[in-house]
Tab-separated table of C-alpha atoms in Angstrom:
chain	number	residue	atom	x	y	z
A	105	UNK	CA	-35.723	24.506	-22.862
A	106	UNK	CA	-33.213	22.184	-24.644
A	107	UNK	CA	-30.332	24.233	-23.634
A	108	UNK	CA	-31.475	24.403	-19.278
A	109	UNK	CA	-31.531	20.728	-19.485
A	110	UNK	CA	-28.132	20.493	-20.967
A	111	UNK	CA	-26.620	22.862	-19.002
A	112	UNK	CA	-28.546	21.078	-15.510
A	113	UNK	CA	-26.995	18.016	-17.322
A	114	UNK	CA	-23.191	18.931	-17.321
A	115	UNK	CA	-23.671	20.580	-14.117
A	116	UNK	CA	-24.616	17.328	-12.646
A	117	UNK	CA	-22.190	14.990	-14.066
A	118	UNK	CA	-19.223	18.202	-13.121
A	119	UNK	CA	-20.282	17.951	-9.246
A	120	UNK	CA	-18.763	15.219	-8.204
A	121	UNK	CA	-15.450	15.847	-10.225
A	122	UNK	CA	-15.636	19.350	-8.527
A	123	UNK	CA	-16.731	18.004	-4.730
A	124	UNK	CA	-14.135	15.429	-5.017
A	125	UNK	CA	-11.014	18.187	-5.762
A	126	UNK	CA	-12.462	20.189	-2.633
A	127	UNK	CA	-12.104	17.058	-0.656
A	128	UNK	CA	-8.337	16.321	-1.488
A	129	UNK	CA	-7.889	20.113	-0.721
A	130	UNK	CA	-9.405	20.469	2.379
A	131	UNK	CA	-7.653	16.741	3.616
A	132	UNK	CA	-4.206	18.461	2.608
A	133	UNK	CA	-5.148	21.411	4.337
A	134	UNK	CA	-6.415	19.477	7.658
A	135	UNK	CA	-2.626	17.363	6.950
A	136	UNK	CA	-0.573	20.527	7.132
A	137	UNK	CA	-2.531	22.215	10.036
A	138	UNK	CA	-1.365	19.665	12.056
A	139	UNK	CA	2.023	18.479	10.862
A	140	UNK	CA	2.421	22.277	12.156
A	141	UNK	CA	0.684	22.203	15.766
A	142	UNK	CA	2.783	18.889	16.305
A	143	UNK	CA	6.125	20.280	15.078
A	144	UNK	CA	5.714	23.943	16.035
A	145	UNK	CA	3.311	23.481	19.052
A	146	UNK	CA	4.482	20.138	20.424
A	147	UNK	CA	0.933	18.704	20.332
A	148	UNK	CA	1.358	14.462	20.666
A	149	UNK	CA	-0.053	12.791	17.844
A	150	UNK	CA	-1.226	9.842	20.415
A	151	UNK	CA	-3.231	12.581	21.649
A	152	UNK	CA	-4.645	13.965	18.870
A	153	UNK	CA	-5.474	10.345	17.144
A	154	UNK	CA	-7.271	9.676	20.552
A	155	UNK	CA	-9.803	13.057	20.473
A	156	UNK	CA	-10.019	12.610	16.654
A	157	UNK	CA	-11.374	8.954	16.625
A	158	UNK	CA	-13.502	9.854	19.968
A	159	UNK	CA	-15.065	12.342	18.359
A	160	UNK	CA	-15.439	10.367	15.442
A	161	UNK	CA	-17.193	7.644	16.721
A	162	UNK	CA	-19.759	10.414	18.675
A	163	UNK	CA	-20.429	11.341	15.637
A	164	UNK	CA	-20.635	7.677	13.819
A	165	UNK	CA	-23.582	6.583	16.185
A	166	UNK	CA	-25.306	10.451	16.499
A	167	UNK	CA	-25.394	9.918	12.703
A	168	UNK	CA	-26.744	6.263	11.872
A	169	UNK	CA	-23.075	4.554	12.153
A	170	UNK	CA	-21.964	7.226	9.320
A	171	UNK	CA	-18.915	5.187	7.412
A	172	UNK	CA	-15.874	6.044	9.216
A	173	UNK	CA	-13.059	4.679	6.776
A	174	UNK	CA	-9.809	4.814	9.061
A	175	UNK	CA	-8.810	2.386	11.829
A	176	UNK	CA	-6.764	3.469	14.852
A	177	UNK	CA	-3.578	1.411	14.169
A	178	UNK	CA	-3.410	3.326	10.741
A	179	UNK	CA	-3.876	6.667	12.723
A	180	UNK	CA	-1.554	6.560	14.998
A	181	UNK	CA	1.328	5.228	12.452
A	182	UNK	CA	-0.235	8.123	9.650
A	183	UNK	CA	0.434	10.991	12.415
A	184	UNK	CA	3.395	9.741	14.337
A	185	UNK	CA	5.153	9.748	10.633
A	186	UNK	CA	3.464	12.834	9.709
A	187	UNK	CA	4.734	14.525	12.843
A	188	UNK	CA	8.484	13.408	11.496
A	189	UNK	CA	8.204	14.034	7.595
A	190	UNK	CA	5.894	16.679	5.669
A	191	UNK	CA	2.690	15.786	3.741
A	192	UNK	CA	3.859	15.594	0.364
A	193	UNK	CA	5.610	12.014	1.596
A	194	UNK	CA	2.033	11.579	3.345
A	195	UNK	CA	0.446	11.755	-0.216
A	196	UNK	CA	3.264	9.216	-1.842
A	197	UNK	CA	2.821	6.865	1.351
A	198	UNK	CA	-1.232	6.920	0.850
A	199	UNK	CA	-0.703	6.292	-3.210
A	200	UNK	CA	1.303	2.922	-2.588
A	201	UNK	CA	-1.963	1.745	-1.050
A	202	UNK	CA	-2.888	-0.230	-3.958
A	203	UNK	CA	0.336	-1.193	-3.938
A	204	UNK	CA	0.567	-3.263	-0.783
A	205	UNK	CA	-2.576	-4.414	-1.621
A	206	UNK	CA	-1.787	-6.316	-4.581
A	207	UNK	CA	1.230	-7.334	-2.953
A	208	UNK	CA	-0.801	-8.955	0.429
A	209	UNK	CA	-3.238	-10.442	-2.159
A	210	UNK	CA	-0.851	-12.078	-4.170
A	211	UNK	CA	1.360	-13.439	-0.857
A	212	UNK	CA	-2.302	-14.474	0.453
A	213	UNK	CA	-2.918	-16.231	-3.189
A	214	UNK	CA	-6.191	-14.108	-3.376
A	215	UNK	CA	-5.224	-12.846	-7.102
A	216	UNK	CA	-4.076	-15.233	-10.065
A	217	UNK	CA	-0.362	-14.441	-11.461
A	218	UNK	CA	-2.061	-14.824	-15.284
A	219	UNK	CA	1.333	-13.040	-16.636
A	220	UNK	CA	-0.548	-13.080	-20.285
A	221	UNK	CA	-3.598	-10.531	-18.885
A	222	UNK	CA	-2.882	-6.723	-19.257
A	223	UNK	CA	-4.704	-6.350	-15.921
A	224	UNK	CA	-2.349	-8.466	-14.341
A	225	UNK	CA	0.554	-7.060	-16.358
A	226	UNK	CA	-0.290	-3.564	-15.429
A	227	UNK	CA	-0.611	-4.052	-11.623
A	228	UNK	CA	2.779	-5.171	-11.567
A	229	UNK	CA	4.253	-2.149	-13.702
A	230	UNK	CA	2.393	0.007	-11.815
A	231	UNK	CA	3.602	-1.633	-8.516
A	232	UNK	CA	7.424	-1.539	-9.871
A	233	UNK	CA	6.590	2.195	-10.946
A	234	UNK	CA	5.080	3.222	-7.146
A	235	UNK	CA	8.094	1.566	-5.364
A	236	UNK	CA	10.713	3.506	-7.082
A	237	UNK	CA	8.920	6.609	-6.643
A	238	UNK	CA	8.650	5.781	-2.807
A	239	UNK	CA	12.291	5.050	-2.969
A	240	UNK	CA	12.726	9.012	-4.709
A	241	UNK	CA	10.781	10.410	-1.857
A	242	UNK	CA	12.440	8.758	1.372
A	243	UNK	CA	16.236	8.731	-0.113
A	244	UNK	CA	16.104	12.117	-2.540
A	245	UNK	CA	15.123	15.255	-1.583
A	246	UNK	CA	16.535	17.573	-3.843
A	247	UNK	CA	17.338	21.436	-4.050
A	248	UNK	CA	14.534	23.748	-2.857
A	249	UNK	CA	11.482	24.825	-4.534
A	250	UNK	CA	11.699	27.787	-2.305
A	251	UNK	CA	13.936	28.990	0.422
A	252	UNK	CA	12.634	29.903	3.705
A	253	UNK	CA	11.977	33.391	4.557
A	254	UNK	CA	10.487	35.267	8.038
A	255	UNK	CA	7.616	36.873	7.852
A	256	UNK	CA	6.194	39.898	9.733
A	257	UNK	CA	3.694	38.862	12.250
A	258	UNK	CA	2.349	42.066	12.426
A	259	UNK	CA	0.690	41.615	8.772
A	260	UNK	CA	-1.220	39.308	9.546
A	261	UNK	CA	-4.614	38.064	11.267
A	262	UNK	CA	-4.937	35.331	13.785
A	263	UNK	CA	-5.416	32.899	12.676
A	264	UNK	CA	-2.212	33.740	9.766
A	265	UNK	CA	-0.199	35.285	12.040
A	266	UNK	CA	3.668	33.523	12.568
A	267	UNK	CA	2.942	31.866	9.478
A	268	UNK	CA	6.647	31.351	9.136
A	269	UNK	CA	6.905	29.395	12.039
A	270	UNK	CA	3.493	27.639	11.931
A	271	UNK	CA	3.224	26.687	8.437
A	272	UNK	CA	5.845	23.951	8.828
A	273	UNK	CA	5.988	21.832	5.699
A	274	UNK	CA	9.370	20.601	5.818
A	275	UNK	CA	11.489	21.203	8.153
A	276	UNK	CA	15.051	18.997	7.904
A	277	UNK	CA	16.465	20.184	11.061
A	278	UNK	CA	13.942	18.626	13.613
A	279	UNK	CA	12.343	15.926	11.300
A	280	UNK	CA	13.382	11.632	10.750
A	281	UNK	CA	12.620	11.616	7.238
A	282	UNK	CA	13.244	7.703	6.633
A	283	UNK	CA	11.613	6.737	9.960
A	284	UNK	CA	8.281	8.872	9.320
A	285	UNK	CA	8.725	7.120	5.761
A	286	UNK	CA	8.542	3.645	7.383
A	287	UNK	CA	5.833	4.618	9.709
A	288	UNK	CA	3.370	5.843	6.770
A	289	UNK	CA	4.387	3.056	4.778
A	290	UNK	CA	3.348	0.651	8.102
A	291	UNK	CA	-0.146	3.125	8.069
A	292	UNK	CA	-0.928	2.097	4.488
A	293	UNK	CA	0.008	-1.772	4.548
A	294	UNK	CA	-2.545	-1.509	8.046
A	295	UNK	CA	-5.353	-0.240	5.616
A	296	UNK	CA	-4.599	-3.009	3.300
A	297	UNK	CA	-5.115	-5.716	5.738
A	298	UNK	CA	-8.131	-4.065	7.347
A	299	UNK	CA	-9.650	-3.622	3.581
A	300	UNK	CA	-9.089	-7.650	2.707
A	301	UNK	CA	-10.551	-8.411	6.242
A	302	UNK	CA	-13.579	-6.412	5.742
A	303	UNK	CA	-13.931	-8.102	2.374
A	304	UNK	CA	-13.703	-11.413	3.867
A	305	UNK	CA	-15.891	-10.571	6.048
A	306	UNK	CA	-18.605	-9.088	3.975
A	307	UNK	CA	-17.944	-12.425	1.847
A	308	UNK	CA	-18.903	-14.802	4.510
A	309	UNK	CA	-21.470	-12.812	5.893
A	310	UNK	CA	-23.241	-10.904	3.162
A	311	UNK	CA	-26.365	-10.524	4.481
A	312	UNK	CA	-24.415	-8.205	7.476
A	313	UNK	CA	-24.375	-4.379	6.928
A	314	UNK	CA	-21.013	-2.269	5.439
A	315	UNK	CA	-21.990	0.675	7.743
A	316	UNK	CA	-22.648	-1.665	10.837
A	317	UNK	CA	-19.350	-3.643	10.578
A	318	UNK	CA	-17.188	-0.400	9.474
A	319	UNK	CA	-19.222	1.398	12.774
A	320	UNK	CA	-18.365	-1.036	15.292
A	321	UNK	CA	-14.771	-1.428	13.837
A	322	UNK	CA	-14.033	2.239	14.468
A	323	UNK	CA	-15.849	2.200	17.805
A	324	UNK	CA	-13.642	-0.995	18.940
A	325	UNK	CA	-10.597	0.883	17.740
A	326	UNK	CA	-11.214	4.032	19.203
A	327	UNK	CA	-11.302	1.996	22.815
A	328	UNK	CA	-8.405	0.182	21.742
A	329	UNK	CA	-6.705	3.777	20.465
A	330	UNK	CA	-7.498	5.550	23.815
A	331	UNK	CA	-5.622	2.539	25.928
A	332	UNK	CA	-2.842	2.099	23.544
A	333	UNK	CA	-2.458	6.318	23.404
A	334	UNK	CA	-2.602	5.973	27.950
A	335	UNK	CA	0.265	3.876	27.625
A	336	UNK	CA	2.328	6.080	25.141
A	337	UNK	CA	1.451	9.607	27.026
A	338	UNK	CA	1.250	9.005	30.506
A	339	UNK	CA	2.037	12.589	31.503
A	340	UNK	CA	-1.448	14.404	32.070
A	341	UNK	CA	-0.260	17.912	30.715
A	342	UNK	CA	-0.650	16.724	27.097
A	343	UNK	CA	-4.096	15.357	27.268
A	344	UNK	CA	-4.869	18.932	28.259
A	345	UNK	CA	-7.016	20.459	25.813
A	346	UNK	CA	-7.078	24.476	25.658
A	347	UNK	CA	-9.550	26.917	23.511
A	348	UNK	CA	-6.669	27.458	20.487
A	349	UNK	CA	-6.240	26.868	17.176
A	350	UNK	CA	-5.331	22.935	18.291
A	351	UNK	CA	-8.526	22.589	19.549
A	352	UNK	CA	-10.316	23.477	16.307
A	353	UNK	CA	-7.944	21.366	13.986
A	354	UNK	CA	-9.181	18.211	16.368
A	355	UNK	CA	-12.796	19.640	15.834
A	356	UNK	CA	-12.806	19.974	12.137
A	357	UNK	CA	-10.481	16.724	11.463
A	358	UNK	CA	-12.775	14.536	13.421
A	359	UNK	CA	-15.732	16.373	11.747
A	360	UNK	CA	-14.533	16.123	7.966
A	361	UNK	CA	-13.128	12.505	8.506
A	362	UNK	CA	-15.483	11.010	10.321
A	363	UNK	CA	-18.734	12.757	9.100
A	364	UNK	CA	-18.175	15.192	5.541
A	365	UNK	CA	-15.703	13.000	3.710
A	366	UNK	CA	-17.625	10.327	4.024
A	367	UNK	CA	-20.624	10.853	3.409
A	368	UNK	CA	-19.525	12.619	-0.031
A	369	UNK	CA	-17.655	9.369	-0.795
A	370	UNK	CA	-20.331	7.241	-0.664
A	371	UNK	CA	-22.693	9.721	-2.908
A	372	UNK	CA	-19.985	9.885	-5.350
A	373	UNK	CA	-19.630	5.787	-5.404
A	374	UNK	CA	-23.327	5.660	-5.699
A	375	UNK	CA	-23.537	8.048	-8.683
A	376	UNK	CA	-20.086	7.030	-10.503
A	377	UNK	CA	-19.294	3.594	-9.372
A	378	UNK	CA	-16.173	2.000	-7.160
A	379	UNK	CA	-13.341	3.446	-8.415
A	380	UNK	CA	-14.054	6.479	-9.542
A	381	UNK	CA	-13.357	8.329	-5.674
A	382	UNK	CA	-9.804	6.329	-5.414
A	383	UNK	CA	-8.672	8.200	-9.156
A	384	UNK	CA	-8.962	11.504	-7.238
A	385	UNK	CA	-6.288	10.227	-4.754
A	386	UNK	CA	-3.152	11.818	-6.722
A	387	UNK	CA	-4.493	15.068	-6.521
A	388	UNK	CA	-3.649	15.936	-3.090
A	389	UNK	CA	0.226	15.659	-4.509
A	390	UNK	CA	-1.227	18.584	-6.608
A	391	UNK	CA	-2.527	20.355	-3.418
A	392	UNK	CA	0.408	19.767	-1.013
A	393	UNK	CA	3.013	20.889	-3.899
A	394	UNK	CA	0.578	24.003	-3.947
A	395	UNK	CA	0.340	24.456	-0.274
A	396	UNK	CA	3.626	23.813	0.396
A	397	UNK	CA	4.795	26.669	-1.957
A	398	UNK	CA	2.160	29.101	-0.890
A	399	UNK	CA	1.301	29.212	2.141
A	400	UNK	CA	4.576	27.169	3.968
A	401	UNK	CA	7.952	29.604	4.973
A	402	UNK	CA	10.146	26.611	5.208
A	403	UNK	CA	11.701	24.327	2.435
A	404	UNK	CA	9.796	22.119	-0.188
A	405	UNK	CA	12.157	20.173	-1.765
A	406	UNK	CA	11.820	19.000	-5.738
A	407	UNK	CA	13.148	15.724	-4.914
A	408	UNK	CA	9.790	14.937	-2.840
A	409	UNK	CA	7.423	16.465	-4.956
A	410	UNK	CA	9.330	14.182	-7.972
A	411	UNK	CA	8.817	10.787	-5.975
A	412	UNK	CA	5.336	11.720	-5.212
A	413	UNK	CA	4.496	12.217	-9.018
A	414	UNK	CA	6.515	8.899	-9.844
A	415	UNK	CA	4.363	7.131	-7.304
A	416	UNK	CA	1.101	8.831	-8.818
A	417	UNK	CA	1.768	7.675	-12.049
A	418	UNK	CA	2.609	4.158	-10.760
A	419	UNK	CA	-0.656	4.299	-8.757
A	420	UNK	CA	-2.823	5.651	-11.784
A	421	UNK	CA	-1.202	2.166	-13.718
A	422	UNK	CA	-2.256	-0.205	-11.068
A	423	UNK	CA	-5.715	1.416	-11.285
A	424	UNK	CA	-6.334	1.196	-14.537
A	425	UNK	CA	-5.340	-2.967	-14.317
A	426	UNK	CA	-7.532	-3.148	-11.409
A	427	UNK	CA	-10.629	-1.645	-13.843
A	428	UNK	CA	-9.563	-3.425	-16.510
A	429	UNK	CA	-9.829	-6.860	-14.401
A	430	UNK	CA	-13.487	-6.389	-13.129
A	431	UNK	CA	-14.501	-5.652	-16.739
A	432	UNK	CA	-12.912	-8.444	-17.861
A	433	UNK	CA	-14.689	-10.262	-15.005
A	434	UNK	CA	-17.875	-8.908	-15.735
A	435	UNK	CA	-17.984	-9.896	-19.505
A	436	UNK	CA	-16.920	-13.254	-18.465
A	437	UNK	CA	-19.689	-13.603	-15.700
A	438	UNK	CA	-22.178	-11.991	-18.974
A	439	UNK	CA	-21.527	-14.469	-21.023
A	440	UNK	CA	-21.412	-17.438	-18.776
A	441	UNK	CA	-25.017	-16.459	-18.059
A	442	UNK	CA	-26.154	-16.319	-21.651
A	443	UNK	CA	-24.624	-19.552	-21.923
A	444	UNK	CA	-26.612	-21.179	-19.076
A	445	UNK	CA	-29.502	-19.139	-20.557
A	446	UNK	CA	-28.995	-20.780	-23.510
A	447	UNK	CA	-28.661	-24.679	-22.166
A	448	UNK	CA	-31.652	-23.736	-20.198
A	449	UNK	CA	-33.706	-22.954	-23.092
A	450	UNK	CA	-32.622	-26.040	-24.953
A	451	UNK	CA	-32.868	-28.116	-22.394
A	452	UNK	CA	-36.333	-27.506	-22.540
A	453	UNK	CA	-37.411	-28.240	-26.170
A	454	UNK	CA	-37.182	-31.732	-25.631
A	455	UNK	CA	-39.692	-31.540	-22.873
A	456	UNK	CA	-42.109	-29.706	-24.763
A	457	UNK	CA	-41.646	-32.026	-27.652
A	458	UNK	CA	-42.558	-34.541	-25.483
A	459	UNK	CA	-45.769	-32.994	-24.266
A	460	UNK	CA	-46.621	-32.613	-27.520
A	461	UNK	CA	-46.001	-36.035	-28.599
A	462	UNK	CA	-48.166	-37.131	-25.995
């Protein structure tokens, strides 16, 4: 009987390790898919930000205002530099995340330079660490992990078939590599603001809903996404949506993003605490390294793949001082209450001496 519960134990405390890999798969997956339709199939990423983060925010107020964790400025800047690099510079652009956000916090004076913590210490290591590796991966590439080769379409289903030409990981000929750089770097510094606003916000209104002011936030940026995506695509043909395979990736990325994802975020927060869902980050490097080998015909270049490990690492480091601060936060808010605790409780002998004397 011993031994079930054990074994019911570990299984437990292994599911959301295990969910959390499948969700950095299936978000590299959903990454490739359409750096290919956009490169191969000349879908607009205006576009597809626009049905994405409609669909989303159907699905947002169908579902109780489900958290919906990306903002339209950050979409359209993720995609449009997506649609001119690959996703393994996708992955180092989303790992310097932390890294603009201790930068913002300490040009906003939200953080305390305290040189002598370790926390403090190993945010800016980490930050030095993630900058040179984003530095590897715009100006390096590197040879090739694996050449390009054609493949036979006629071996193939569907759904596989032209995998040589639709499987576009990297693709040098057609692609800005420093501009789609820039533009996923502007995506993740866009995040960072939006995450100290919300902050601020929950701060001076804490009695307000996360799910309400994350739900009205998306819905707001969907409108303004739709008339800033009008603007951009003003020729009808590409708002055009056909029964193919460009159709489903809109489907399933609004779907996983807006609905899936989420939800298993927040169950994993609940069950493991804060940071435990943001440690999994680095392992889509592990997945688009994969993907790229496997399943992509064109070039993956060790240069990239090199930067994007540098910037893990560097990203792991800032983590680590981030944890290290609220624990060191925590014990000092622990034993500042045991020491009003303590002047409480002699604060009131006199008064019951007094009673007493009486």
């Amino acid at each position: 009987m011993m031994g079930i519960i054990m074994r019911s134990v570990k299984l437990v405390e292994m599911l959301p390790f295990s969910v959390m890999v499948v969700m950095e798969g299936c978000t590299i997956l959903l990454t490739i898919w359409a750096k290919t339709s956009m490169t191969e199939y000349d879908m607009s990423p205006f576009v597809f930000v626009v049905y994405t983060h409609v669909l989303s925010s159907i699905i947002l107020l169908l579902y109780s205002f489900v958290f919906h964790c990306k903002i339209a400025v950050s979409q359209n800047l993720a995609f449009l530099g997506l649609s001119y690099s690959s996703p393994i510079l996708v992955c180092a652009m989303g790992l310097m995340l932390p890294t603009f956000s201790f930068l913002l916090s300490i040009i906003l004076r939200r953080t305390k330079t305290d040189w002598r913590s370790s926390s403090f210490q190993a945010k800016v290591v980490g930050t030095i660490i993630s900058i040179m590796g984003a530095i590897v991966v715009e100006l390096y590439k590197g040879p090739y992990i694996r050449p390009s080769s054609v493949l036979s379409s006629s071996s193939y289903s569907v759904l596989f078939q032209k995998a040589g030409q639709y499987l576009v990981f990297s693709s040098p000929a057609t692609e800005h590599w420093v501009l789609g750089g820039i533009l996923l770097a502007g995506a993740s510094i866009s995040v960072s603001v939006w995450n100290i606003i919300q902050i601020g916000t929950m701060k001076l209104y804490p009695e307000v809903e996360v799910m309400e002011v994350v739900s009205y936030y998306s819905l707001l940026g969907t409108i303004q996404c739709v008339i800033f995506s009008l603007f951009i695509e003003r020729s009808l043909s590409v708002w055009k949506l056909k029964l193919n395979m460009d159709l489903l990736l809109i489907v399933l990325t609004a779907c996983f993003g807006g609905l899936v994802r989420s939800r298993v975020h927040n169950w994993c927060i609940n069950m493991k605490g804060t940071h435990y869902v943001p440690m999994f980050k680095p392992f889509g490097i592990v997945f688009a390294t994969i993907f790229g080998v496997s399943l992509s015909a064109n070039n993956l270049h060790y240069g990239s793949v090199l930067g994007a490990v540098v910037t893990g690492v560097g990203y792991f480091t800032i983590m680590w001082g981030q944890i290290k601060e609220d624990e060191d936060e925590q014990c000092v808010n622990h034993n500042d209450q045991s020491h009003l605790e303590s002047a409480n409780s002699e604060a009131k002998v006199p008064l019951l001496e007094e009673e007493i004397g009486v």
